[in-house]
GROMACS .gro file of C-alpha atoms in nm:
model
   31
    1MET     CA    1   8.194  10.105   8.747
    2ARG     CA    2   8.087  10.014   9.096
    3GLN     CA    3   8.337   9.748   9.126
    4ARG     CA    4   8.614   9.992   9.042
    5TYR     CA    5   8.526  10.215   9.336
    6GLU     CA    6   8.467   9.935   9.584
    7PRO     CA    7   8.830   9.925   9.715
    8LEU     CA    8   8.823  10.303   9.753
    9TRP     CA    9   8.510  10.287   9.959
   10ASN     CA   10   8.660  10.007  10.171
   11ALA     CA   11   8.948  10.232  10.242
   12VAL     CA   12   8.713  10.523  10.325
   13ALA     CA   13   8.516  10.303  10.572
   14THR     CA   14   8.833  10.187  10.724
   15THR     CA   15   8.947  10.549  10.761
   16LEU     CA   16   8.621  10.658  10.918
   17THR     CA   17   8.636  10.367  11.153
   18VAL     CA   18   9.001  10.448  11.244
   19THR     CA   19   8.920  10.821  11.277
   20GLY     CA   20   8.627  10.738  11.505
   21ALA     CA   21   8.838  10.512  11.719
   22LYS     CA   22   9.153  10.716  11.715
   23PRO     CA   23   9.111  11.076  11.594
   24ALA     CA   24   9.450  11.177  11.719
   25ALA     CA   25   9.612  10.895  11.521
   26HIS     CA   26   9.431  11.001  11.206
   27GLU     CA   27   9.536  11.368  11.234
   28ALA     CA   28   9.895  11.263  11.285
   29SER     CA   29   9.874  11.049  10.975
   30ALA     CA   30   9.707  11.327  10.778
   31ARG     CA   31   9.994  11.578  10.848
   0.00000   0.00000   0.00000
């Protein structure tokens, strides 16, 4: 079950990194 969510967590980690680096870019992507 853990392996199943690993890609998801990788995406979450990437999103957090991008959000931390460029919050404005993330907001534009979210809208």
